[in-house]
Amino acid sequence: MVQLTPDQLIAEFQDAVVELYFARKRIVALEAENADLKARLAAPVPAAAVPPQEMPVEAAPAAQDVDPAGEQWFTGGPTPGEPEQ
C-alpha cells in the first residue's frame, strides 16, 4: 500500500474538490439542455415545419385510348404500323 505524505493528501483532496466542482457545473448544464429538449419535443409542430404533400400526378390516358396489346386488330380495327388492306 502506498503511503502519502500530508501535503500529498491535501493536494489529492484539492484535486478531487476541483473535479467535483466542474462535474457539478456540467451536470447543471446538461440538466438544463435536457429540459430544453424535452420542452421542444412536447411543443406542437408549427404548420410551416410540416412538409407539403406531394402534388398529384396527372392521370394516365384512359384505357380505351391506349391499345398496348393491339386489341383493335381483334375487333376489326387497324393495328398501328400495319398497312391497311
CSV table of N, CA, C and O in Angstrom, one decimal:
chain,number,residue,atom,x,y,z
A,1,MET,N,0.8,-1.2,0.0
A,1,MET,CA,0.0,0.0,0.0
A,1,MET,C,0.9,1.2,0.0
A,1,MET,O,1.9,1.3,0.7
A,2,VAL,N,0.5,2.3,-0.8
A,2,VAL,CA,1.3,3.5,-0.9
A,2,VAL,C,0.9,4.4,0.2
A,2,VAL,O,-0.3,4.7,0.5
A,3,GLN,N,1.9,5.0,0.9
A,3,GLN,CA,1.7,5.9,1.9
A,3,GLN,C,1.9,7.3,1.3
A,3,GLN,O,2.9,7.6,0.7
A,4,LEU,N,1.0,8.2,1.5
A,4,LEU,CA,1.1,9.6,1.1
A,4,LEU,C,1.4,10.5,2.2
A,4,LEU,O,1.0,10.3,3.4
A,5,THR,N,2.2,11.5,1.9
A,5,THR,CA,2.5,12.5,2.9
A,5,THR,C,1.3,13.4,3.1
A,5,THR,O,0.4,13.4,2.3
A,6,PRO,N,1.3,14.1,4.2
A,6,PRO,CA,0.2,15.1,4.5
A,6,PRO,C,0.0,16.1,3.3
A,6,PRO,O,-1.1,16.4,2.9
A,7,ASP,N,1.1,16.6,2.8
A,7,ASP,CA,1.0,17.5,1.7
A,7,ASP,C,0.4,16.8,0.4
A,7,ASP,O,-0.4,17.5,-0.3
A,8,GLN,N,0.8,15.6,0.2
A,8,GLN,CA,0.2,14.9,-1.0
A,8,GLN,C,-1.3,14.6,-0.8
A,8,GLN,O,-2.1,14.7,-1.7
A,9,LEU,N,-1.7,14.3,0.4
A,9,LEU,CA,-3.1,14.0,0.7
A,9,LEU,C,-3.9,15.3,0.5
A,9,LEU,O,-5.0,15.3,-0.1
A,10,ILE,N,-3.4,16.5,0.9
A,10,ILE,CA,-4.1,17.7,0.7
A,10,ILE,C,-4.2,18.0,-0.8
A,10,ILE,O,-5.3,18.5,-1.2
A,11,ALA,N,-3.1,17.8,-1.5
A,11,ALA,CA,-3.2,18.1,-3.0
A,11,ALA,C,-4.2,17.2,-3.7
A,11,ALA,O,-4.9,17.6,-4.5
A,12,GLU,N,-4.2,15.9,-3.3
A,12,GLU,CA,-5.2,15.0,-3.8
A,12,GLU,C,-6.6,15.4,-3.5
A,12,GLU,O,-7.5,15.3,-4.4
A,13,PHE,N,-6.8,15.8,-2.2
A,13,PHE,CA,-8.2,16.3,-1.8
A,13,PHE,C,-8.6,17.5,-2.6
A,13,PHE,O,-9.7,17.6,-3.1
A,14,GLN,N,-7.7,18.5,-2.8
A,14,GLN,CA,-8.0,19.7,-3.6
A,14,GLN,C,-8.3,19.3,-5.0
A,14,GLN,O,-9.2,19.9,-5.6
A,15,ASP,N,-7.6,18.4,-5.6
A,15,ASP,CA,-7.8,18.0,-7.0
A,15,ASP,C,-9.2,17.4,-7.1
A,15,ASP,O,-10.0,17.6,-8.0
A,16,ALA,N,-9.6,16.6,-6.1
A,16,ALA,CA,-10.9,15.9,-6.1
A,16,ALA,C,-12.0,17.0,-6.0
A,16,ALA,O,-13.1,16.9,-6.6
A,17,VAL,N,-11.8,18.0,-5.1
A,17,VAL,CA,-12.8,19.1,-4.9
A,17,VAL,C,-13.0,19.8,-6.2
A,17,VAL,O,-14.1,20.1,-6.7
A,18,VAL,N,-11.9,20.2,-6.9
A,18,VAL,CA,-12.0,20.9,-8.2
A,18,VAL,C,-12.7,20.0,-9.3
A,18,VAL,O,-13.6,20.6,-10.0
A,19,GLU,N,-12.4,18.8,-9.3
A,19,GLU,CA,-13.1,17.9,-10.3
A,19,GLU,C,-14.6,17.8,-10.0
A,19,GLU,O,-15.4,17.8,-10.9
A,20,LEU,N,-14.9,17.7,-8.7
A,20,LEU,CA,-16.3,17.7,-8.3
A,20,LEU,C,-17.0,19.0,-8.7
A,20,LEU,O,-18.2,19.0,-9.2
A,21,TYR,N,-16.4,20.1,-8.5
A,21,TYR,CA,-16.9,21.4,-8.8
A,21,TYR,C,-17.3,21.5,-10.3
A,21,TYR,O,-18.4,21.8,-10.7
A,22,PHE,N,-16.4,21.1,-11.2
A,22,PHE,CA,-16.6,21.1,-12.6
A,22,PHE,C,-17.6,20.1,-13.1
A,22,PHE,O,-18.4,20.3,-14.0
A,23,ALA,N,-17.6,18.9,-12.4
A,23,ALA,CA,-18.6,17.9,-12.7
A,23,ALA,C,-20.0,18.4,-12.4
A,23,ALA,O,-20.9,18.2,-13.2
A,24,ARG,N,-20.2,19.1,-11.3
A,24,ARG,CA,-21.5,19.6,-10.9
A,24,ARG,C,-21.9,20.7,-11.9
A,24,ARG,O,-23.1,20.7,-12.2
A,25,LYS,N,-21.0,21.5,-12.3
A,25,LYS,CA,-21.4,22.6,-13.3
A,25,LYS,C,-21.8,21.9,-14.6
A,25,LYS,O,-22.8,22.3,-15.2
A,26,ARG,N,-21.1,20.9,-15.0
A,26,ARG,CA,-21.5,20.1,-16.2
A,26,ARG,C,-22.9,19.5,-16.1
A,26,ARG,O,-23.7,19.5,-17.0
A,27,ILE,N,-23.1,18.9,-14.9
A,27,ILE,CA,-24.4,18.3,-14.7
A,27,ILE,C,-25.5,19.3,-14.7
A,27,ILE,O,-26.6,19.0,-15.4
A,28,VAL,N,-25.3,20.5,-14.2
A,28,VAL,CA,-26.4,21.5,-14.2
A,28,VAL,C,-26.6,21.9,-15.7
A,28,VAL,O,-27.8,22.1,-16.1
A,29,ALA,N,-25.5,22.1,-16.5
A,29,ALA,CA,-25.7,22.5,-17.9
A,29,ALA,C,-26.4,21.4,-18.7
A,29,ALA,O,-27.3,21.7,-19.5
A,30,LEU,N,-26.1,20.1,-18.4
A,30,LEU,CA,-26.8,19.0,-19.1
A,30,LEU,C,-28.2,18.9,-18.7
A,30,LEU,O,-29.1,18.6,-19.5
A,31,GLU,N,-28.6,19.1,-17.4
A,31,GLU,CA,-30.0,19.1,-17.0
A,31,GLU,C,-30.8,20.2,-17.7
A,31,GLU,O,-31.9,20.0,-18.1
A,32,ALA,N,-30.2,21.4,-17.8
A,32,ALA,CA,-30.9,22.5,-18.5
A,32,ALA,C,-31.1,22.2,-20.0
A,32,ALA,O,-32.2,22.4,-20.5
A,33,GLU,N,-30.1,21.6,-20.6
A,33,GLU,CA,-30.2,21.2,-22.0
A,33,GLU,C,-31.3,20.1,-22.2
A,33,GLU,O,-32.1,20.1,-23.1
A,34,ASN,N,-31.3,19.2,-21.2
A,34,ASN,CA,-32.3,18.1,-21.3
A,34,ASN,C,-33.7,18.7,-21.1
A,34,ASN,O,-34.6,18.3,-21.8
A,35,ALA,N,-33.9,19.6,-20.2
A,35,ALA,CA,-35.2,20.2,-20.0
A,35,ALA,C,-35.6,21.0,-21.3
A,35,ALA,O,-36.8,20.9,-21.7
A,36,ASP,N,-34.7,21.7,-21.9
A,36,ASP,CA,-35.0,22.4,-23.1
A,36,ASP,C,-35.4,21.4,-24.2
A,36,ASP,O,-36.4,21.7,-25.0
A,37,LEU,N,-34.7,20.3,-24.4
A,37,LEU,CA,-35.0,19.3,-25.4
A,37,LEU,C,-36.4,18.7,-25.2
A,37,LEU,O,-37.2,18.5,-26.1
A,38,LYS,N,-36.7,18.4,-23.9
A,38,LYS,CA,-38.0,17.8,-23.6
A,38,LYS,C,-39.1,18.8,-23.9
A,38,LYS,O,-40.2,18.4,-24.4
A,39,ALA,N,-38.9,20.1,-23.6
A,39,ALA,CA,-39.9,21.1,-23.9
A,39,ALA,C,-40.1,21.2,-25.4
A,39,ALA,O,-41.2,21.4,-25.9
A,40,ARG,N,-39.0,21.2,-26.2
A,40,ARG,CA,-39.1,21.2,-27.6
A,40,ARG,C,-39.9,20.0,-28.2
A,40,ARG,O,-40.6,20.2,-29.2
A,41,LEU,N,-39.6,18.9,-27.6
A,41,LEU,CA,-40.3,17.7,-28.1
A,41,LEU,C,-41.8,17.7,-27.8
A,41,LEU,O,-42.6,17.2,-28.5
A,42,ALA,N,-42.1,18.3,-26.6
A,42,ALA,CA,-43.5,18.3,-26.2
A,42,ALA,C,-44.3,19.4,-26.9
A,42,ALA,O,-45.6,19.3,-27.0
A,43,ALA,N,-43.7,20.4,-27.5
A,43,ALA,CA,-44.3,21.5,-28.2
A,43,ALA,C,-44.9,21.0,-29.5
A,43,ALA,O,-44.4,20.2,-30.1
A,44,PRO,N,-46.1,21.6,-29.8
A,44,PRO,CA,-46.7,21.2,-31.1
A,44,PRO,C,-45.8,21.7,-32.3
A,44,PRO,O,-45.2,22.7,-32.2
A,45,VAL,N,-45.9,21.0,-33.4
A,45,VAL,CA,-45.1,21.3,-34.6
A,45,VAL,C,-45.8,22.4,-35.3
A,45,VAL,O,-47.0,22.2,-35.6
A,46,PRO,N,-45.2,23.5,-35.6
A,46,PRO,CA,-45.9,24.6,-36.4
A,46,PRO,C,-46.2,24.1,-37.8
A,46,PRO,O,-45.5,23.2,-38.4
A,47,ALA,N,-47.3,24.6,-38.4
A,47,ALA,CA,-47.7,24.1,-39.7
A,47,ALA,C,-46.7,24.4,-40.8
A,47,ALA,O,-46.6,23.6,-41.7
A,48,ALA,N,-45.9,25.4,-40.7
A,48,ALA,CA,-44.8,25.7,-41.7
A,48,ALA,C,-43.7,24.7,-41.7
A,48,ALA,O,-43.1,24.5,-42.7
A,49,ALA,N,-43.6,24.0,-40.6
A,49,ALA,CA,-42.5,23.0,-40.5
A,49,ALA,C,-42.9,21.6,-41.1
A,49,ALA,O,-42.1,20.8,-41.3
A,50,VAL,N,-44.2,21.4,-41.3
A,50,VAL,CA,-44.7,20.2,-41.8
A,50,VAL,C,-44.4,20.2,-43.4
A,50,VAL,O,-44.8,21.1,-44.0
A,51,PRO,N,-43.8,19.1,-43.9
A,51,PRO,CA,-43.5,19.1,-45.3
A,51,PRO,C,-44.8,19.1,-46.1
A,51,PRO,O,-45.8,18.4,-45.7
A,52,PRO,N,-44.9,19.8,-47.2
A,52,PRO,CA,-46.1,19.7,-48.0
A,52,PRO,C,-46.4,18.3,-48.6
A,52,PRO,O,-45.4,17.6,-48.9
A,53,GLN,N,-47.6,18.1,-48.9
A,53,GLN,CA,-48.0,16.8,-49.5
A,53,GLN,C,-47.5,16.8,-50.9
A,53,GLN,O,-47.4,17.9,-51.6
A,54,GLU,N,-47.2,15.6,-51.5
A,54,GLU,CA,-46.8,15.6,-52.9
A,54,GLU,C,-47.9,16.0,-53.8
A,54,GLU,O,-49.1,15.7,-53.5
A,55,MET,N,-47.6,16.7,-54.8
A,55,MET,CA,-48.6,17.1,-55.8
A,55,MET,C,-49.1,15.9,-56.5
A,55,MET,O,-48.3,15.0,-56.8
A,56,PRO,N,-50.4,15.8,-56.8
A,56,PRO,CA,-50.9,14.6,-57.5
A,56,PRO,C,-50.3,14.6,-59.0
A,56,PRO,O,-50.2,15.6,-59.6
A,57,VAL,N,-50.0,13.4,-59.4
A,57,VAL,CA,-49.5,13.2,-60.7
A,57,VAL,C,-50.7,13.1,-61.7
A,57,VAL,O,-51.8,12.6,-61.3
A,58,GLU,N,-50.5,13.7,-62.9
A,58,GLU,CA,-51.6,13.7,-63.8
A,58,GLU,C,-52.0,12.2,-64.1
A,58,GLU,O,-51.2,11.3,-64.2
A,59,ALA,N,-53.3,12.0,-64.3
A,59,ALA,CA,-53.8,10.6,-64.6
A,59,ALA,C,-53.3,10.2,-65.9
A,59,ALA,O,-53.2,10.9,-66.9
A,60,ALA,N,-53.1,8.9,-66.0
A,60,ALA,CA,-52.7,8.3,-67.3
A,60,ALA,C,-53.9,8.3,-68.3
A,60,ALA,O,-55.1,8.5,-67.8
A,61,PRO,N,-53.7,8.3,-69.6
A,61,PRO,CA,-54.8,8.3,-70.5
A,61,PRO,C,-55.7,7.1,-70.2
A,61,PRO,O,-55.4,6.1,-69.7
A,62,ALA,N,-57.0,7.3,-70.6
A,62,ALA,CA,-58.0,6.3,-70.3
A,62,ALA,C,-57.6,5.0,-71.1
A,62,ALA,O,-57.0,5.0,-72.1
A,63,ALA,N,-58.1,3.9,-70.6
A,63,ALA,CA,-57.7,2.6,-71.1
A,63,ALA,C,-58.2,2.5,-72.6
A,63,ALA,O,-57.6,1.8,-73.4
A,64,GLN,N,-59.4,3.1,-72.9
A,64,GLN,CA,-59.8,3.0,-74.3
A,64,GLN,C,-59.0,3.7,-75.3
A,64,GLN,O,-59.0,3.4,-76.5
A,65,ASP,N,-58.2,4.7,-74.8
A,65,ASP,CA,-57.3,5.5,-75.7
A,65,ASP,C,-56.0,4.7,-76.0
A,65,ASP,O,-55.4,5.0,-77.0
A,66,VAL,N,-55.6,3.8,-75.1
A,66,VAL,CA,-54.4,3.1,-75.2
A,66,VAL,C,-54.7,1.7,-75.7
A,66,VAL,O,-55.6,1.1,-75.3
A,67,ASP,N,-53.9,1.3,-76.6
A,67,ASP,CA,-54.1,-0.1,-77.2
A,67,ASP,C,-52.7,-0.8,-77.2
A,67,ASP,O,-52.1,-1.1,-78.2
A,68,PRO,N,-52.2,-1.1,-76.0
A,68,PRO,CA,-50.9,-1.7,-75.9
A,68,PRO,C,-50.8,-3.1,-76.5
A,68,PRO,O,-49.8,-3.6,-77.0
A,69,ALA,N,-51.9,-3.9,-76.5
A,69,ALA,CA,-51.8,-5.3,-77.0
A,69,ALA,C,-52.4,-5.4,-78.4
A,69,ALA,O,-52.5,-6.5,-78.9
A,70,GLY,N,-52.7,-4.3,-79.0
A,70,GLY,CA,-53.2,-4.3,-80.3
A,70,GLY,C,-54.6,-5.0,-80.4
A,70,GLY,O,-54.9,-5.7,-81.3
A,71,GLU,N,-55.4,-4.7,-79.4
A,71,GLU,CA,-56.7,-5.3,-79.4
A,71,GLU,C,-57.7,-4.8,-80.5
A,71,GLU,O,-58.7,-5.5,-80.8
A,72,GLN,N,-57.4,-3.7,-81.1
A,72,GLN,CA,-58.2,-3.2,-82.2
A,72,GLN,C,-58.2,-4.2,-83.3
A,72,GLN,O,-59.1,-4.4,-84.1
A,73,TRP,N,-57.1,-4.9,-83.5
A,73,TRP,CA,-57.0,-5.9,-84.5
A,73,TRP,C,-58.1,-7.0,-84.4
A,73,TRP,O,-58.6,-7.4,-85.4
A,74,PHE,N,-58.4,-7.3,-83.1
A,74,PHE,CA,-59.4,-8.4,-82.9
A,74,PHE,C,-60.8,-7.8,-83.1
A,74,PHE,O,-61.7,-8.6,-83.4
A,75,THR,N,-61.0,-6.6,-83.0
A,75,THR,CA,-62.3,-6.0,-83.2
A,75,THR,C,-62.5,-5.5,-84.7
A,75,THR,O,-63.5,-4.9,-85.0
A,76,GLY,N,-61.4,-5.7,-85.5
A,76,GLY,CA,-61.5,-5.4,-86.9
A,76,GLY,C,-60.9,-4.0,-87.2
A,76,GLY,O,-60.9,-3.6,-88.3
A,77,GLY,N,-60.4,-3.3,-86.2
A,77,GLY,CA,-59.8,-2.0,-86.5
A,77,GLY,C,-58.4,-2.2,-86.9
A,77,GLY,O,-57.8,-3.2,-86.8
A,78,PRO,N,-57.8,-1.1,-87.4
A,78,PRO,CA,-56.4,-1.2,-87.9
A,78,PRO,C,-55.4,-1.3,-86.7
A,78,PRO,O,-55.7,-0.8,-85.7
A,79,THR,N,-54.4,-2.1,-87.0
A,79,THR,CA,-53.3,-2.2,-86.0
A,79,THR,C,-52.2,-1.2,-86.3
A,79,THR,O,-51.9,-1.0,-87.5
A,80,PRO,N,-51.7,-0.5,-85.3
A,80,PRO,CA,-50.7,0.5,-85.6
A,80,PRO,C,-49.5,-0.1,-86.3
A,80,PRO,O,-49.0,-1.2,-85.9
A,81,GLY,N,-49.0,0.5,-87.3
A,81,GLY,CA,-47.8,0.0,-88.0
A,81,GLY,C,-48.1,-0.9,-89.2
A,81,GLY,O,-47.2,-1.2,-89.9
A,82,GLU,N,-49.3,-1.4,-89.3
A,82,GLU,CA,-49.7,-2.3,-90.4
A,82,GLU,C,-50.3,-1.5,-91.5
A,82,GLU,O,-51.1,-0.6,-91.3
A,83,PRO,N,-50.0,-1.9,-92.8
A,83,PRO,CA,-50.7,-1.2,-93.9
A,83,PRO,C,-52.2,-1.6,-93.9
A,83,PRO,O,-52.5,-2.8,-93.6
A,84,GLU,N,-53.0,-0.7,-94.3
A,84,GLU,CA,-54.4,-1.0,-94.4
A,84,GLU,C,-54.7,-1.8,-95.7
A,84,GLU,O,-54.0,-1.6,-96.7
A,85,GLN,N,-55.7,-2.7,-95.7
A,85,GLN,CA,-56.0,-3.5,-96.9
A,85,GLN,C,-57.1,-3.0,-97.6
A,85,GLN,O,-58.0,-2.4,-97.3
